[in-house]
Short mmCIF file of C-alpha atoms and ligand atoms in Angstrom, two decimals:
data_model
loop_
_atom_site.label_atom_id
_atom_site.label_comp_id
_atom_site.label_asym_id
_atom_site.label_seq_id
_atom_site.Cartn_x
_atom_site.Cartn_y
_atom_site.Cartn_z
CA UNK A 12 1.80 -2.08 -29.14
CA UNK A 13 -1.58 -0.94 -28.28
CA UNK A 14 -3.56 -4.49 -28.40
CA UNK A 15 -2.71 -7.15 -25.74
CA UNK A 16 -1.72 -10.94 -27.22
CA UNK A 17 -4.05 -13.83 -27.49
CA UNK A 18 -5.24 -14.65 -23.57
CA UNK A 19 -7.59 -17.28 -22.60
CA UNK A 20 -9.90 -15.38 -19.87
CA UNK A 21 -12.01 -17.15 -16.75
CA UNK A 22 -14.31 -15.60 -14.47
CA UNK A 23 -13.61 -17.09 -11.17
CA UNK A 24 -16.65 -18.19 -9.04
CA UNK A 25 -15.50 -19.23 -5.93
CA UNK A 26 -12.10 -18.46 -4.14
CA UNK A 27 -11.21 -21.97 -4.62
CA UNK A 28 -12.20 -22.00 -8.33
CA UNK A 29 -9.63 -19.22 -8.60
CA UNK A 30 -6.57 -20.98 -6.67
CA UNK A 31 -7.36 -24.06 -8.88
CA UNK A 32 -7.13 -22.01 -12.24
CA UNK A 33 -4.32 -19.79 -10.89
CA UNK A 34 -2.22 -23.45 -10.57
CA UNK A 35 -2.00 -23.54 -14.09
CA UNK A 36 0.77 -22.18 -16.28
CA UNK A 37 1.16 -18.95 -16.77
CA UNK A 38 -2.18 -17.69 -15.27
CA UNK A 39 -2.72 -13.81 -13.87
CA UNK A 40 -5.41 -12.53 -11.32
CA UNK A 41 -7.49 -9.84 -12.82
CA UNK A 42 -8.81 -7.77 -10.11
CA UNK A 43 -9.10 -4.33 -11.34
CA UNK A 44 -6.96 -4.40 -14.52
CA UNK A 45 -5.92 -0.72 -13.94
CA UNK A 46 -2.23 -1.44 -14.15
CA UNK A 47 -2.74 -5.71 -15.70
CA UNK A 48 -4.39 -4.39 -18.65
CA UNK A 49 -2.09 -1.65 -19.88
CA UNK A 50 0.78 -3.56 -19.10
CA UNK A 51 -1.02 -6.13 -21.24
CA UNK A 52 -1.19 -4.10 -24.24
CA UNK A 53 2.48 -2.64 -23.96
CA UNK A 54 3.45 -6.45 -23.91
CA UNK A 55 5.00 -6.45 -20.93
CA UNK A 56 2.92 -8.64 -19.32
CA UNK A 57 1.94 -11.34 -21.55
CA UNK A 58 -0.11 -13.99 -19.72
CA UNK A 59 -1.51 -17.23 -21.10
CA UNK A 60 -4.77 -16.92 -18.75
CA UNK A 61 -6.68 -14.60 -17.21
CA UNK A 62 -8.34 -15.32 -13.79
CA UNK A 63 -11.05 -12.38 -13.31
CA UNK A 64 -11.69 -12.18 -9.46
CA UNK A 65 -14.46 -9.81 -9.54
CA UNK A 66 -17.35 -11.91 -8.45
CA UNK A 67 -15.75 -12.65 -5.14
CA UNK A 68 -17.10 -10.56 -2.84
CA UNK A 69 -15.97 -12.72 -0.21
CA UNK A 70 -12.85 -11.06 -0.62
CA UNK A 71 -14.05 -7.41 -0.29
CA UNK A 72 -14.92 -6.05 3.09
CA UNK A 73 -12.82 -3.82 5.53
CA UNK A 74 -14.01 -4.78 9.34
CA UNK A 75 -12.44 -4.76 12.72
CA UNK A 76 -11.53 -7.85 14.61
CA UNK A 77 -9.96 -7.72 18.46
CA UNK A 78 -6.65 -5.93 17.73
CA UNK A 79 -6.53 -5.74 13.83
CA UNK A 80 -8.12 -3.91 10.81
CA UNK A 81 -8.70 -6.35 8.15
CA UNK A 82 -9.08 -5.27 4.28
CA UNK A 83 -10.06 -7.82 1.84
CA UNK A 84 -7.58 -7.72 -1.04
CA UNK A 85 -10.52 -7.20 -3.55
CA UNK A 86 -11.51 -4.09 -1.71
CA UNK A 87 -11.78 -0.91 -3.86
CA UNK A 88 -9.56 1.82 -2.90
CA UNK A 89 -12.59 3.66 -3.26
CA UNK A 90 -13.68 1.49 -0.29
CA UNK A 91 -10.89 2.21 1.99
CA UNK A 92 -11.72 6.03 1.13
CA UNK A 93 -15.44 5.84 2.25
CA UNK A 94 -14.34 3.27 5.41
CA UNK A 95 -15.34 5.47 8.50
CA UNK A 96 -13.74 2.46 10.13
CA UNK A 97 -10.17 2.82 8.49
CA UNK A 98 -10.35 6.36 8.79
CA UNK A 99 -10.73 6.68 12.66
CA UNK A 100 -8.20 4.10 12.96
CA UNK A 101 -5.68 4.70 10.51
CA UNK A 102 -6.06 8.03 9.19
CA UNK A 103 -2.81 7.07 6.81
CA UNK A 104 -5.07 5.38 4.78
CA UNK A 105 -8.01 8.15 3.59
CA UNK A 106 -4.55 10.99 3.54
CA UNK A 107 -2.88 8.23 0.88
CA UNK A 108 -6.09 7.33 -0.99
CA UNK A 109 -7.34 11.29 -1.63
CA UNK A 110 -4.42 11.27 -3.21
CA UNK A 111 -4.12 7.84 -5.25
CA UNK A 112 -5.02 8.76 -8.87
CA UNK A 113 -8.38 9.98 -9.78
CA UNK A 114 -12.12 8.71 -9.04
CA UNK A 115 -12.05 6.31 -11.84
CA UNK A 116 -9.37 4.30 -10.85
CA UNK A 117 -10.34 4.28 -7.23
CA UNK A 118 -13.55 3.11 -7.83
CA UNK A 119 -12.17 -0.15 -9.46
CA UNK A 120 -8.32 -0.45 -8.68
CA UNK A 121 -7.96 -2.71 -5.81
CA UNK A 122 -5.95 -3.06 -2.52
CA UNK A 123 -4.56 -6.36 -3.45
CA UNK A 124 -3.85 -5.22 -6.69
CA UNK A 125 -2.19 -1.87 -5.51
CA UNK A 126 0.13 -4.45 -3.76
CA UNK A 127 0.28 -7.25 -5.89
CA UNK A 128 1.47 -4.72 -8.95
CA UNK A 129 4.68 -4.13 -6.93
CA UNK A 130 5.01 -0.71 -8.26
CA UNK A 131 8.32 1.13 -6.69
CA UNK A 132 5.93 4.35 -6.48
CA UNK A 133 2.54 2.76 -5.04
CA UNK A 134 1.30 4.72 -2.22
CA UNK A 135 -0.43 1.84 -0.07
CA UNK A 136 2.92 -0.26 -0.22
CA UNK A 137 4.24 2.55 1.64
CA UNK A 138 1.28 2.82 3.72
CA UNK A 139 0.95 -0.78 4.64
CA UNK A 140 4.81 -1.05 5.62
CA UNK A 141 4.64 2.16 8.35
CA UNK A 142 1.84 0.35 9.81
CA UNK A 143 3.64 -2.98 9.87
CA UNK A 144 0.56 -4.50 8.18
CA UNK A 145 0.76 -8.81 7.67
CA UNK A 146 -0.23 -10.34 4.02
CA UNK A 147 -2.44 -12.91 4.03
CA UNK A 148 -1.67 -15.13 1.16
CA UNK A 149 -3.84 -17.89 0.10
CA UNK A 150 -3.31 -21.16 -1.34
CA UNK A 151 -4.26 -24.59 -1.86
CA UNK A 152 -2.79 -25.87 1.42
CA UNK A 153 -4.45 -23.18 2.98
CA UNK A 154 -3.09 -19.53 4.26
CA UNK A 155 0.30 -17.68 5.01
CA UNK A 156 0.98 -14.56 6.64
CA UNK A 157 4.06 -12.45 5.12
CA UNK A 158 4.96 -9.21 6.63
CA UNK A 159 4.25 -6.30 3.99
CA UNK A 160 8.00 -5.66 4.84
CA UNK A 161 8.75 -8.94 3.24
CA UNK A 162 5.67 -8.91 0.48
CA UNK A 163 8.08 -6.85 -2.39
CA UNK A 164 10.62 -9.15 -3.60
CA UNK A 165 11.67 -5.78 -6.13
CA UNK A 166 9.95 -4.10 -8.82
CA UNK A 167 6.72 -6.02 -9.74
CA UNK A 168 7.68 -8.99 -8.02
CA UNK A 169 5.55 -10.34 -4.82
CA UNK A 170 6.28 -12.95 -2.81
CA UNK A 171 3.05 -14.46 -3.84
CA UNK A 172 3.52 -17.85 -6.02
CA UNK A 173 1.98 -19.70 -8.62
CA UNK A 174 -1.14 -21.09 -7.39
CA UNK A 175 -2.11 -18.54 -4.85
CA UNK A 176 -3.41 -15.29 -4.46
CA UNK A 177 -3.02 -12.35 -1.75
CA UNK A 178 -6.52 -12.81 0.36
CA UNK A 179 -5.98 -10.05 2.92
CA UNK A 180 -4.17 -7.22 4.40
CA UNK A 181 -4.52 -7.39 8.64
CA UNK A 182 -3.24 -4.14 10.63
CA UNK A 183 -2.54 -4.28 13.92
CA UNK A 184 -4.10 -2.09 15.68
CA UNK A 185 -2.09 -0.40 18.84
CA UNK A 186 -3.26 2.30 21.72
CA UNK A 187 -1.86 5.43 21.48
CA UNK A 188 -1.56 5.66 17.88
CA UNK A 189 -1.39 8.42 15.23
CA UNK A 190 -0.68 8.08 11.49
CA UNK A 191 -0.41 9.96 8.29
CA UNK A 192 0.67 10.48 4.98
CA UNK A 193 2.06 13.12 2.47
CA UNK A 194 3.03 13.20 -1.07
CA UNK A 195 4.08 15.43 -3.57
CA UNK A 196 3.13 14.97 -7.17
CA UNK A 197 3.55 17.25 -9.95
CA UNK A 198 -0.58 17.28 -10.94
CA UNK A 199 -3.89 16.23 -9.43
CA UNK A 200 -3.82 12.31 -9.80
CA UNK A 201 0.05 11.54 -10.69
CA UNK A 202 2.39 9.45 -9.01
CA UNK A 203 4.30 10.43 -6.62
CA UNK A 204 7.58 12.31 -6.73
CA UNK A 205 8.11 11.54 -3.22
CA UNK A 206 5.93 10.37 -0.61
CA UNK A 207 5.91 9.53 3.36
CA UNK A 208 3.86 7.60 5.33
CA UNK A 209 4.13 7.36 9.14
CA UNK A 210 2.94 6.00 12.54
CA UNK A 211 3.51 7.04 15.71
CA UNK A 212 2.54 5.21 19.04
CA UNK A 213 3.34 6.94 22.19
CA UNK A 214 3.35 6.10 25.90
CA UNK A 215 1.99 7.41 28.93
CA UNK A 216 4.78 9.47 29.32
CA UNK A 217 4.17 10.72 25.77
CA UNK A 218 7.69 9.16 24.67
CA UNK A 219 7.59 7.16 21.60
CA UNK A 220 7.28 3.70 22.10
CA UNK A 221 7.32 2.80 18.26
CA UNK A 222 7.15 4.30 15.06
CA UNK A 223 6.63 3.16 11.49
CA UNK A 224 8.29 5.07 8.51
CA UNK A 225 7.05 4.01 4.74
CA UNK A 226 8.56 5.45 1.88
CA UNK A 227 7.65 5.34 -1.51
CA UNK A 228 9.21 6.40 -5.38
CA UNK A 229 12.29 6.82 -3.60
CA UNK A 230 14.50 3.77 -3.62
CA UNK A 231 13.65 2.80 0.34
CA UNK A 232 14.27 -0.80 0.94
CA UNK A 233 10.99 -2.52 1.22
CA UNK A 234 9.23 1.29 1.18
CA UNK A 235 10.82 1.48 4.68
CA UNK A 236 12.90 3.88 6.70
CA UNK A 237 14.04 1.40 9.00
CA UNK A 238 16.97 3.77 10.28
CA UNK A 239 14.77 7.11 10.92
CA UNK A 240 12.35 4.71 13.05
CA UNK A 241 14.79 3.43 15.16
CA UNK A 242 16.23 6.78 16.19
CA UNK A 243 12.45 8.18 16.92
CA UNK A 244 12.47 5.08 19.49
CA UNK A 245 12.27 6.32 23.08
CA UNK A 246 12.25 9.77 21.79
CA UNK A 247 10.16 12.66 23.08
CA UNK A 248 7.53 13.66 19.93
CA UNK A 249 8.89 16.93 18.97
CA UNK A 250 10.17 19.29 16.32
CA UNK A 251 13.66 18.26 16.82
CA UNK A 252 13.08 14.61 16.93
CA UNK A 253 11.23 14.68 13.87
CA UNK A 254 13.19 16.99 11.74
CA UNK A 255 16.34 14.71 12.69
CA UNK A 256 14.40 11.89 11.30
CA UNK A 257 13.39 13.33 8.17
CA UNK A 258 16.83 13.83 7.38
CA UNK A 259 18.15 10.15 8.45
CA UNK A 260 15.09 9.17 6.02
CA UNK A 261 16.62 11.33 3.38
CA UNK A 262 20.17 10.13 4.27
CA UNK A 263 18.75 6.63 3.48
CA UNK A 264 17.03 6.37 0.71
CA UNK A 265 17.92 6.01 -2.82
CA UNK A 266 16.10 7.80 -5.44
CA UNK A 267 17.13 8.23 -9.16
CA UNK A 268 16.80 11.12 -11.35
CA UNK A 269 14.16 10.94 -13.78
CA UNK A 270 11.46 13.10 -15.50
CA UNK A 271 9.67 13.87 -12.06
CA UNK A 272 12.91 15.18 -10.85
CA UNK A 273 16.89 15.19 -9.75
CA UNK A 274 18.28 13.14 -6.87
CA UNK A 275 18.48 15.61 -4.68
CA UNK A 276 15.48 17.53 -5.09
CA UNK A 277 13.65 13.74 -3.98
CA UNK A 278 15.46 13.49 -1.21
CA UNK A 279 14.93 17.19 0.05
CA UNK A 280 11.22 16.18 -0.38
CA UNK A 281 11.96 13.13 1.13
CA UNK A 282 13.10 15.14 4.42
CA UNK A 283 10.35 17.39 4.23
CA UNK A 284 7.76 15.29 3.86
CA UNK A 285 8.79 12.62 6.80
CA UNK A 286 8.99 15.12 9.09
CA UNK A 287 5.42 16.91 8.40
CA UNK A 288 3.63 13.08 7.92
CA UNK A 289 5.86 12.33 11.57
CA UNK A 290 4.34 15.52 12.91
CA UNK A 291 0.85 15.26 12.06
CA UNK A 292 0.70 11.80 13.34
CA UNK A 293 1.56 12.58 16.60
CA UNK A 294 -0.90 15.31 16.51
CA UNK A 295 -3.90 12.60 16.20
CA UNK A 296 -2.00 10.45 18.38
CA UNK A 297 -2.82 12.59 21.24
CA UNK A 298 -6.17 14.12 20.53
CA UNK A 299 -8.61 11.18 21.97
CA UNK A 300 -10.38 9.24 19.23
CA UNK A 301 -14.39 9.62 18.10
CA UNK A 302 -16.30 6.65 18.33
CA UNK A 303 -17.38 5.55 15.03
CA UNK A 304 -19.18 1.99 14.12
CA UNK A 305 -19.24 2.20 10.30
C1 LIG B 408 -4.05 6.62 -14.49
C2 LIG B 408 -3.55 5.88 -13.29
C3 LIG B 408 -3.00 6.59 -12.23
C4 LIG B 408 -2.53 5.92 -11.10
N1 LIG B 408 -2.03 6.66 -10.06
C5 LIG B 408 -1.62 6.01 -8.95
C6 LIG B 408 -1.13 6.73 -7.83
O1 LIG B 408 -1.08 7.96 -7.83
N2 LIG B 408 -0.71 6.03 -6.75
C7 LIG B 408 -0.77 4.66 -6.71
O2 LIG B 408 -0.38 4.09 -5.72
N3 LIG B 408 -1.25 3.96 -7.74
C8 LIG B 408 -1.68 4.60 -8.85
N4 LIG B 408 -2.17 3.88 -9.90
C9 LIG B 408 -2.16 2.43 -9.80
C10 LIG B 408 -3.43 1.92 -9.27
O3 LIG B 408 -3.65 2.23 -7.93
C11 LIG B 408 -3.26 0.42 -9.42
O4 LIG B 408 -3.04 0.20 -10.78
C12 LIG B 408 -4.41 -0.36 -9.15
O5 LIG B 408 -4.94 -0.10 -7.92
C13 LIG B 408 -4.01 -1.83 -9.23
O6 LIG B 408 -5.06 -2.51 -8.78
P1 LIG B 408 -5.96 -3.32 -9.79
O7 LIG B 408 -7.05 -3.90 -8.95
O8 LIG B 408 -6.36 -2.50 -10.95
O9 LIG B 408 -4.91 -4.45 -10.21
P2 LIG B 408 -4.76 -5.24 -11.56
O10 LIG B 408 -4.32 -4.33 -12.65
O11 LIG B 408 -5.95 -6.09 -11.83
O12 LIG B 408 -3.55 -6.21 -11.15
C14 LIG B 408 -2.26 -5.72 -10.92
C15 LIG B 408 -1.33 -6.91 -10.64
O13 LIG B 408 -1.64 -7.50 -9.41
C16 LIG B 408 -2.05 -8.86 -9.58
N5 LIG B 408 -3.14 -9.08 -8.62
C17 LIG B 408 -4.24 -8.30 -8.46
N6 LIG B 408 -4.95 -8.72 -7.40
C18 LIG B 408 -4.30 -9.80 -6.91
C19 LIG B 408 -4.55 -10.67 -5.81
N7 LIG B 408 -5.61 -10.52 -4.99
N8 LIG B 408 -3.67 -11.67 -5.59
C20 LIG B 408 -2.59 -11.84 -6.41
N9 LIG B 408 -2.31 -11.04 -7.44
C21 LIG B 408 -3.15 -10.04 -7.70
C22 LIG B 408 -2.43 -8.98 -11.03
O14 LIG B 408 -2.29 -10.31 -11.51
C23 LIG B 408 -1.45 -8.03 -11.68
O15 LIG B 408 -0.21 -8.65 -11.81
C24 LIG B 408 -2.61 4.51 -11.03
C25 LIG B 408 -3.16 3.79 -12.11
C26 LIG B 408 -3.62 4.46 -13.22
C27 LIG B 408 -4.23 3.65 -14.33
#
């Protein structure tokens, strides 16, 4: 099938326009139809309505409030790129989104959409989980905050509902912290094979008071490496530490053969690439930080 079914189609024009029309049977957001659309005209996503969400540019900014980063979910990833702000902060998220397709699709596909799709191999679901960001969902009776740990019900399922849309992503911003991401893919623009996001906060005593593991393409339970972060805990951030981790990561995970590669070869990479993303973190998590206002 190369031509999506019948679909009625509605331009939102307010936020609240858009939760009323999403209430309806059967309705889908349409932010930037990057993965809606295709899906659309493979028929595997058949939806009675479309609710197009690109007028509300209420919902697109990325700004710093006391103690969080907050992305609107109709930011571009081509946004996040160019965010000076994001960058200084959370360096995790310009290393994932050089590397998130190509131009094109960053210039339209969205951060809410990245999530919402619920792709096993989306890099900012990994992203978002190391650094323990909330989702803001919003409905008619107003907002709820899900952990993006909690946000993936499985493969293209959200924990979003009928009637309500994913408003925000708010990142917590902590002193002391270093983050960054690596992936492996086998051309310019492809999904991953593997990929490994992480955060690293240390102390005063340069001992690791927390760190935040994501995983993605690989089978990791909500894109997480819960077991590799609690070993780094109270951990001095070295070589040994984090090649120790990389392999609890690998030990963890559960990725399936397929045409970007066996088992094993995803978990070597898997290993490899936890430990390099755990070492470069720390790295900017102990040089001081530029001030930048952008
Ligand atoms: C050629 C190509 C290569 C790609 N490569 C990569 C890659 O390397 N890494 C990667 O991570 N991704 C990749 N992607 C995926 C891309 O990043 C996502 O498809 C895109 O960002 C999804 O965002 P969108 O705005 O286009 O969402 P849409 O296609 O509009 O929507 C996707 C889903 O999310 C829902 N949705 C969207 N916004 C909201 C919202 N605010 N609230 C509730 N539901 C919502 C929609 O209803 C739909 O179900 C690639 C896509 C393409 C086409």
């Amino acid at each position: 099938m190369q031509v999506p079914s019948h679909v009625e189609y509605e331009r939102a024009t307010s936020v609240e326009h858009a939760l009323s029309l999403l209430s309806r049977h059967d309705t889908r957001v349409l932010a930037g139809g990057h993965s809606l659309i295709p899906m659309m005209k493979l028929r595997l996503a058949q939806p009675e309505m479309l609710v197009d969400i690109n007028r509300l540019t209420e919902l697109s900014y990325i700004k710093l409030d006391p103690g969080q980063l907050r992305i609107g979910a109709l930011a571009r990833h081509a946004d996040l790129l160019d965010s000076a702000l994001a960058g200084q902060y959370f360096p995790i998220f310009h290393d994932a989104e050089r590397v998130v397709a190509d131009p094109i699709v960053r210039l339209w596909g969205t951060v809410g959409g990245s999530l919402c799709q619920a792709d096993p191999s989306e890099d900012l679901s990994a992203a978002f989980a190391a650094t323990r960001a909330t989702a803001v969902i919003r409905g008619a009776d107003g907002d709820r905050e899900v952990p993006v740990r909690e946000f993936h019900l499985g493969p293209y399922e959200t924990v979003v509902g009928r009637g309500e849309l994913l408003a925000e992503v708010r990142v917590p911003v902590q002193p002391g912290t270093g983050s960054a991401y690596e992936k492996v893919a086998r051309r310019v623009g492809d999904w991953s094979v593997a990929a490994a996001g992480a955060v690293l906060q240390l102390d005063r005593d340069n001992v690791i008071a927390a760190a935040g593991i994501g995983l993605t393409a690989v089978g990791a339970e909500h894109f997480v490496a819960a077991e590799a972060e609690a070993y780094l805990r109270g951990r001095a951030p070295d070589e040994e530490s984090f090649t120790r981790a990389g392999k609890i990561a690998a030990e963890h995970c559960h990725p399936v053969a397929d045409q970007r590669g066996p088992e094993d070869y995803k978990r070597h990479l898997v290993a490899e690439l936890t430990t390099r993303a755990l070492r470069r973190a720390a790295e900017r998590a102990s040089r001081p930080k530029r001030k930048k206002t952008a």
